[in-house]
Coordinates of C-alpha atoms and ligand atoms in Angstrom, one line a residue:
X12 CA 22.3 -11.8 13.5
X13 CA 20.1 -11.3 9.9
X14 CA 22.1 -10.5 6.8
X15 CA 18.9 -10.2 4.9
X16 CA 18.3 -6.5 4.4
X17 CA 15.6 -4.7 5.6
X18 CA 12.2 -4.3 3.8
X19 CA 9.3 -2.0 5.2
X20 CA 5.6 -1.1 4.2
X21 CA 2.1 0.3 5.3
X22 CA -1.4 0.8 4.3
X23 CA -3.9 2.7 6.0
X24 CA -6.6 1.1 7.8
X25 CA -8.9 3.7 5.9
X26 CA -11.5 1.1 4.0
X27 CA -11.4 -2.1 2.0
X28 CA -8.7 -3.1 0.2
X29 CA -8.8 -3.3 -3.5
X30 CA -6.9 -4.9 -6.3
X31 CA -4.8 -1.7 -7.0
X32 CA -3.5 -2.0 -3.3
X33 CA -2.8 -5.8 -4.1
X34 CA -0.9 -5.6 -7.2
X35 CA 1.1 -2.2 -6.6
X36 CA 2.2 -3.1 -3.5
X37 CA 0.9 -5.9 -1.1
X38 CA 1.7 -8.6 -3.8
X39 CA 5.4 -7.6 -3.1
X40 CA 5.3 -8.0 0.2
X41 CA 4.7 -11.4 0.2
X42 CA 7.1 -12.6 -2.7
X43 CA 10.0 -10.7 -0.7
X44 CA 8.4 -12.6 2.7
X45 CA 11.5 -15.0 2.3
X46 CA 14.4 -12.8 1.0
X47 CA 13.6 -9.7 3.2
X48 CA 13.7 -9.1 7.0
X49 CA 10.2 -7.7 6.1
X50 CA 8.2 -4.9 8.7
X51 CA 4.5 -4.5 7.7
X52 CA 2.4 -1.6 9.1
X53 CA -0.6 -1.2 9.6
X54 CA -0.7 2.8 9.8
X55 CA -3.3 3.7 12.3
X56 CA -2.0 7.1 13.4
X57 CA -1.8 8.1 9.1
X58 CA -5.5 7.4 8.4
X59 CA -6.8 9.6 11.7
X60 CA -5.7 12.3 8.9
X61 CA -8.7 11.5 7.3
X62 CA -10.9 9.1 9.6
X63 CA -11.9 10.2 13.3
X64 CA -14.7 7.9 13.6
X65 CA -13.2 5.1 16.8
X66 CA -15.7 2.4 15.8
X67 CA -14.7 2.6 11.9
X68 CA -11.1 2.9 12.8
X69 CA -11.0 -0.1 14.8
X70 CA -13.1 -2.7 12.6
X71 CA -10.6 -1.2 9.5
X72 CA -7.1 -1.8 12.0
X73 CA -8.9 -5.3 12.1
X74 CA -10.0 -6.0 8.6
X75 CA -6.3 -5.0 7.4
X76 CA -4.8 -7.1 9.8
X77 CA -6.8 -10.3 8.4
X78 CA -6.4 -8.7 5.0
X79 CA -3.1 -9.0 5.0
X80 CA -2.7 -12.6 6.8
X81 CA -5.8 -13.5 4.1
X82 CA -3.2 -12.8 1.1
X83 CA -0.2 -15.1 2.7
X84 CA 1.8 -12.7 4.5
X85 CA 3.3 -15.1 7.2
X86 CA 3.7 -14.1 10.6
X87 CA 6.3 -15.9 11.7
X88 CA 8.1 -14.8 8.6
X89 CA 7.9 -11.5 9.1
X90 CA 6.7 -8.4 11.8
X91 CA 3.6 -7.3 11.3
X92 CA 2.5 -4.3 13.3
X93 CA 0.5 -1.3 14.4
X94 CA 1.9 2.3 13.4
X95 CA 0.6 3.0 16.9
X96 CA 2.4 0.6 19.1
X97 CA 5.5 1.8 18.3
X98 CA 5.2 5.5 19.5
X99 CA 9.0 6.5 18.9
X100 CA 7.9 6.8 15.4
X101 CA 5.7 10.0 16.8
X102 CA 8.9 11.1 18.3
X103 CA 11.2 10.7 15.7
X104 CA 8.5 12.6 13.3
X105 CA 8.6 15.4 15.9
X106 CA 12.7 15.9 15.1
X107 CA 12.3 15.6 11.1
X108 CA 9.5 18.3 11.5
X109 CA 12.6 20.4 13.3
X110 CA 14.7 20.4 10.5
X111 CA 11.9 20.7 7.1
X112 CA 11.3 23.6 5.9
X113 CA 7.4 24.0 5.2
X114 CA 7.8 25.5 1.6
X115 CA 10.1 21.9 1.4
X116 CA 6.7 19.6 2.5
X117 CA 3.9 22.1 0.6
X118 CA 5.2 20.4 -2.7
X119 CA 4.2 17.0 -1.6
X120 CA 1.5 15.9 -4.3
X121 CA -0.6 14.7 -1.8
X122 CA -0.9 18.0 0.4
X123 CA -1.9 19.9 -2.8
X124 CA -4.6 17.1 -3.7
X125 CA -5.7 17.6 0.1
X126 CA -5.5 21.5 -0.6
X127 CA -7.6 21.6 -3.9
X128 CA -10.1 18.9 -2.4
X129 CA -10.7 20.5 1.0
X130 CA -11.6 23.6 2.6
X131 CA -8.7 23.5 5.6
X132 CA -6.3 21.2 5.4
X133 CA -5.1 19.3 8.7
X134 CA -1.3 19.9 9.9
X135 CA -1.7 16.3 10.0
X136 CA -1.7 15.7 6.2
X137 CA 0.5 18.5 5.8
X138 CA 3.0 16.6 8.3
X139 CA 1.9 12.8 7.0
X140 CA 5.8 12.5 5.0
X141 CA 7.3 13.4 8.1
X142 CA 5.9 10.0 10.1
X143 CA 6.1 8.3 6.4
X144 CA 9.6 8.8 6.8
X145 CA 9.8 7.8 10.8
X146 CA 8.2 4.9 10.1
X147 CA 11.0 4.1 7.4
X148 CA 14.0 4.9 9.0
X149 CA 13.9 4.3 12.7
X150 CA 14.0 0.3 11.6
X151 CA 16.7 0.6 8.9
X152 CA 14.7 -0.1 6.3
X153 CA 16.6 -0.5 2.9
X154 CA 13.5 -1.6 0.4
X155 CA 10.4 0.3 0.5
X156 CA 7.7 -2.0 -2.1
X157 CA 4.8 1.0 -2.9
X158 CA 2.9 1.9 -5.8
X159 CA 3.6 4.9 -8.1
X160 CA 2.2 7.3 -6.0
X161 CA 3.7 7.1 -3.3
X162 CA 7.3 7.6 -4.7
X163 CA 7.9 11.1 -4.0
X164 CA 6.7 10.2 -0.3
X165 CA 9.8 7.7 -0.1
X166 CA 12.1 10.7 -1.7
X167 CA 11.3 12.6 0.9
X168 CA 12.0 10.0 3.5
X169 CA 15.5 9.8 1.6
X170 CA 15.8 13.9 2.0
X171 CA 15.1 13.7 5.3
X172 CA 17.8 11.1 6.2
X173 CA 20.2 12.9 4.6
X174 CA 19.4 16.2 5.8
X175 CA 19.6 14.5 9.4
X176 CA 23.0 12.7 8.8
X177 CA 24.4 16.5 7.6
X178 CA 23.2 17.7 10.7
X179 CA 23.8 15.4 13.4
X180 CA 26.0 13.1 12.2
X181 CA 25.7 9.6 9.9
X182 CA 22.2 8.1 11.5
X183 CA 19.9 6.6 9.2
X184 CA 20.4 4.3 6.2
X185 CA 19.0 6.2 2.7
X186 CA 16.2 3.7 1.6
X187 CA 15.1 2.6 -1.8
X188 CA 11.4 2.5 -3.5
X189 CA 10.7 -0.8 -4.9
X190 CA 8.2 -0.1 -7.8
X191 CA 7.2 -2.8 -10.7
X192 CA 7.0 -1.3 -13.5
X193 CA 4.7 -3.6 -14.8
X194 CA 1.8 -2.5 -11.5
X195 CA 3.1 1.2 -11.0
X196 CA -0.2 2.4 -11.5
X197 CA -3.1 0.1 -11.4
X198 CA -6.2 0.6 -13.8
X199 CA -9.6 1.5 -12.3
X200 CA -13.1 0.2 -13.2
X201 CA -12.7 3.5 -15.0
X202 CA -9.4 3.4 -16.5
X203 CA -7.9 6.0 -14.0
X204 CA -6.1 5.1 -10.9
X205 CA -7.5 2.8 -9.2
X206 CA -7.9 4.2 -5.8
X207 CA -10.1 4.5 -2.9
X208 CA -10.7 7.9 -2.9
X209 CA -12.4 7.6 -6.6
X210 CA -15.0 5.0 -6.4
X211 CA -13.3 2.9 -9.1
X212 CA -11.9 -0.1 -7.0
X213 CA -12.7 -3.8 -7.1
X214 CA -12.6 -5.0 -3.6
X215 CA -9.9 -7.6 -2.9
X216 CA -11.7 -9.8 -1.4
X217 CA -15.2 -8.9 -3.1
X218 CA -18.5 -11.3 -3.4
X219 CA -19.2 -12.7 -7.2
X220 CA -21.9 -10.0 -7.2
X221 CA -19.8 -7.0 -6.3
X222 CA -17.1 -8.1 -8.9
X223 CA -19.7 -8.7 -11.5
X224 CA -21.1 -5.5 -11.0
X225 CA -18.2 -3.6 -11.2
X226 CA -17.0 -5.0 -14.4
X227 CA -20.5 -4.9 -15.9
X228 CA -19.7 -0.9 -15.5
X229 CA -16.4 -0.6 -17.2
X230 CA -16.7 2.1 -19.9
X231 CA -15.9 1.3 -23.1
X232 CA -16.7 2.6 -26.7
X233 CA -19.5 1.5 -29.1
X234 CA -17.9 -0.6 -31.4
X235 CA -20.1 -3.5 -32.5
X236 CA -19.6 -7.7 -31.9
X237 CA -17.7 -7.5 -35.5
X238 CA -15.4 -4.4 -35.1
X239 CA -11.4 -4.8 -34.9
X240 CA -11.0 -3.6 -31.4
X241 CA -8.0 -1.8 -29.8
X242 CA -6.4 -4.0 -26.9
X243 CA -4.4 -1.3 -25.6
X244 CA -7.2 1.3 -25.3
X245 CA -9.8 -0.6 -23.8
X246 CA -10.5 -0.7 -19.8
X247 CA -11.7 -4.1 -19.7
X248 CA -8.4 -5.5 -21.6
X249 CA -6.3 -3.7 -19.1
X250 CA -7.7 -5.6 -16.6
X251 CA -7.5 -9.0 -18.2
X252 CA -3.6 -8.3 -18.3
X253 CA -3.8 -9.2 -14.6
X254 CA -6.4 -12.3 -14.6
X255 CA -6.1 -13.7 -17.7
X256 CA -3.1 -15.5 -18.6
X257 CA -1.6 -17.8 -21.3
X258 CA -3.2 -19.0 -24.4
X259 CA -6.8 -17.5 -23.5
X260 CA -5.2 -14.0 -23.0
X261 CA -3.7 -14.6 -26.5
X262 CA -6.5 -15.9 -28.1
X263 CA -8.5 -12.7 -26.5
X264 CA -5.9 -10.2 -28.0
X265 CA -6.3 -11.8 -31.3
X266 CA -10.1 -11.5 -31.0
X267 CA -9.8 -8.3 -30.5
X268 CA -7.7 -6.8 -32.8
X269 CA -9.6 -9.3 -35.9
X270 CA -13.0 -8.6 -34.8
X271 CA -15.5 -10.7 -33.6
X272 CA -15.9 -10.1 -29.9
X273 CA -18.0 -8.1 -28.2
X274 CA -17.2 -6.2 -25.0
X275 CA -20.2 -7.7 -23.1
X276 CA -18.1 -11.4 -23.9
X277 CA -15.0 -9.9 -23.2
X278 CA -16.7 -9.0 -19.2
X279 CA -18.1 -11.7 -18.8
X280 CA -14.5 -13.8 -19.4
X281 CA -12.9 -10.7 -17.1
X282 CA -15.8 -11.2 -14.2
X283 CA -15.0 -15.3 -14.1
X284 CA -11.3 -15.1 -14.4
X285 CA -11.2 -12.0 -11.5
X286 CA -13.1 -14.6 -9.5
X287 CA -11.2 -17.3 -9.7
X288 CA -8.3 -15.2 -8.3
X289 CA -10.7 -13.7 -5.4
X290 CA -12.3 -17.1 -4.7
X291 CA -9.5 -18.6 -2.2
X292 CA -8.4 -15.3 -1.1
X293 CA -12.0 -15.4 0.2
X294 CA -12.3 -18.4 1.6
X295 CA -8.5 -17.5 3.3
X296 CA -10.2 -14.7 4.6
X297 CA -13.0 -16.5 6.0
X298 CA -10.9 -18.7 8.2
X299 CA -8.7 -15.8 9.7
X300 CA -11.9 -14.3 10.6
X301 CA -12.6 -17.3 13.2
X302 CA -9.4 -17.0 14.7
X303 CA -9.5 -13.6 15.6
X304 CA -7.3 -14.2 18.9
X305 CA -4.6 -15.2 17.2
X306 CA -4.4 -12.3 14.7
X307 CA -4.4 -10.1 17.7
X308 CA -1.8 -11.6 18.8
X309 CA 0.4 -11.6 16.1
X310 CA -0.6 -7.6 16.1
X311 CA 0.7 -7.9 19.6
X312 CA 3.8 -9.3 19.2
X313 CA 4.8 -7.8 16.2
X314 CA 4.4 -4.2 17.8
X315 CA 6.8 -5.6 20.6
X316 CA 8.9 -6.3 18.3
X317 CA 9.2 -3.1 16.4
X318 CA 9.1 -0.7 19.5
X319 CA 12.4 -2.7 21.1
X320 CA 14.0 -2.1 17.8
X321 CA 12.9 1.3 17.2
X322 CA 13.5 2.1 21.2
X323 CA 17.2 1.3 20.3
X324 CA 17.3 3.8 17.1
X325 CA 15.8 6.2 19.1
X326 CA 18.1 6.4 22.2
X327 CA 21.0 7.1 19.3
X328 CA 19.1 9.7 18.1
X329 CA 18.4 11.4 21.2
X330 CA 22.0 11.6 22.1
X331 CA 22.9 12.7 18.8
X332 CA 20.5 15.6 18.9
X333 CA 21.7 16.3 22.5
X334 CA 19.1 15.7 24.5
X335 CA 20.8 12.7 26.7
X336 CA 22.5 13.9 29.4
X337 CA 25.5 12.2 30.6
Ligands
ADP14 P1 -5.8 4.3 -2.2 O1 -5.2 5.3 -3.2 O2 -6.8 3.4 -2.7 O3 -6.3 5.1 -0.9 P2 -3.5 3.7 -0.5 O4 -3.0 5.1 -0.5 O5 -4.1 3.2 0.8 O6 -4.6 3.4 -1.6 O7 -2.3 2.7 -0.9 C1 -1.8 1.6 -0.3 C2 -0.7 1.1 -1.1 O8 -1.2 0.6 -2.4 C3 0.4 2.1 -1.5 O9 1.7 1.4 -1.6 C4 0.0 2.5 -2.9 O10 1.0 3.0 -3.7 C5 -0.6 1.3 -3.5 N1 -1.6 1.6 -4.5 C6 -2.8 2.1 -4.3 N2 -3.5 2.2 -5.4 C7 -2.7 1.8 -6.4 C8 -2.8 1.6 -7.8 N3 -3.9 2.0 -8.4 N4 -1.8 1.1 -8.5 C9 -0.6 0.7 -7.8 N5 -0.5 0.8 -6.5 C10 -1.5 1.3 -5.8
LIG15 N1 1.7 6.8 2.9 C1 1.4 5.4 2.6 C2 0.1 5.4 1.8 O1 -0.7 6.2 1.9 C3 1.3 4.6 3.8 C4 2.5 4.5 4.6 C5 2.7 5.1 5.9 C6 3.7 3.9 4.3 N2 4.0 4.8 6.3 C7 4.6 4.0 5.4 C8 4.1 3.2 3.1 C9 5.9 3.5 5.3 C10 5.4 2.7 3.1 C11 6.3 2.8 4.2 O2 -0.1 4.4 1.1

């Protein structure tokens, strides 16, 4: 039997990946491949909050799969899965909804986003912590690697396990966020969040074009060639944190701060550098995408996998909630 605890993570198949999704969290994943019993998801049943288009669904379930092979997740490290193959979790989500209160899940930062953003909500998003946190705790899961924002979604995973131990009877272990400090919150192309949902990402595997064009837009203020710049203030520096390293990132920071490079230079180092990172993750990428049958496979057994354990969670749970029958 493993003594390595249990670490577990998703992303929703709901468009490209970007460097935000990278860094915050999928970065994580694979430096804790060897130390962690790791689950990865792939949550398909999450994004039909937001995406009810099959075709698109499918070629994103896909791309994420490859994505996430393509950055050096190994499979026969560790399980790597569809939300959707393992429909206890559907179950399990069912009983938490039993025993949350509503005025409990209407504080959840992303339903209010949802709220202010859209005309009428779906009880799906309203719900979406609820199979957050049966996907969590139905494997054990004692490390949860996310970004900042997604924080308050573990919390209420760890609410929820304790709620259900009060009530039934000691169940579920309490998980753990895993959060660098350094990556909490990634920097957009316009110094926000980097997200999906803003238009400010730089696609993880992007073409030289795509990156160039992205960084060529990077806001910054007017200060001419000469000018003593601010390194902490300026979008395009908080980006070279990430992709430029060692004596060129110092040499950049003194630059900077004495005068004497313009922001247009200071692009074009942050285009080649971001390439040079995307280049073999490309070309990674690329090869998956020939060997499609065997990253079905791996999708495959990985969701055999998970089901058989979560089948055995489950059959606790439905005695403790009194629904076996002798
Ligand atoms: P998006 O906000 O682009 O839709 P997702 O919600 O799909 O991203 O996030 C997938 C994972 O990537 C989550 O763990 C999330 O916390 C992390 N993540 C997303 N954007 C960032 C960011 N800008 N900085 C750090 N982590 C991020
Ligand atoms: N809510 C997460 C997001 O939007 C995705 C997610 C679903 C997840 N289930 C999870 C993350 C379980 C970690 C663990 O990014």
């Amino acid at each position: 039997m493993s003594v390595k605890k249990i670490l577990l993570s998703g992303i929703q198949p709901s468009g490209r990946v970007h460097i935000g999704n990278y860094f915050g969290a999928m970065k994580q994943f694979v430096d804790l491949q060897d130390t962690y019993e790791s689950y990865i998801i792939i949550v398909d049943l999450h994004a039909l909050t937001s995406t009810q288009n099959p075709e698109e669904l499918r070629q994103n379930i896909i791309d994420l799969a490859i994505d996430y092979l393509a950055v050096g997740l190994d499979p026969k490290k560790i399980t790597l899965y569809k939300q959707s193959d393992v429909p206890q979790v559907t179950e399990l989500a069912w009983i938490f909804e039993c025993i949350t209160t509503m005025p409990y899940l209407s504080r959840a930062h992303a339903f209010k986003d949802a709220q202010t953003q859209e005309k009428e909500v779906n009880v799906g998003t309203f719900n979406y912590p609820m199979l957050m946190a049966a996907d969590i705790l139905i494997q054990d899961t004692d490390i949860v690697p996310v970004g900042q924002d997604q924080k308050q979604h573990v919390e209420i995973s760890r609410d929820t396990a304790e709620k259900f131990n009060r009530t039934f009877g000691e169940t579920f272990k309490i998980p753990e966020p895993y959060i660098l400090p350094s990556v909490q919150t990634f920097p957009g192309t316009d110094g926000q969040k980097m997200s999906k949902s803003y238009g400010n990402t730089i696609g993880l595997f992007a073409s030289d074009k795509e990156i160039k064009e992205a960084v060529m837009k990077i806001p910054t203020d007017s200060k001419s060639v000469d000018e003593p710049k601010n390194p902490e203030t300026d979008n395009v520096f908080a980006l070279h944190r990430f992709f430029t390293a060692g004596p060129e990132f110092d040499e950049l920071r003194d630059r900077y701060e004495a005068g004497g490079i313009g922001y247009q230079e200071s692009k074009e180092i942050l285009v080649r550098n971001i390439n040079r990172f995307i280049a073999p993750l490309r070309e990674s990428r690329g090869k998956l995408e020939k060997n499609m049958k065997m990253v079905l496979e791996v999708l495959r057994e990985g969701g055999k996998q998970a089901s058989k354990r979560a089948e055995e969670k489950m059959s606790e749970v439905r005695k403790r909630i009194g629904i076996t029958l002798p």
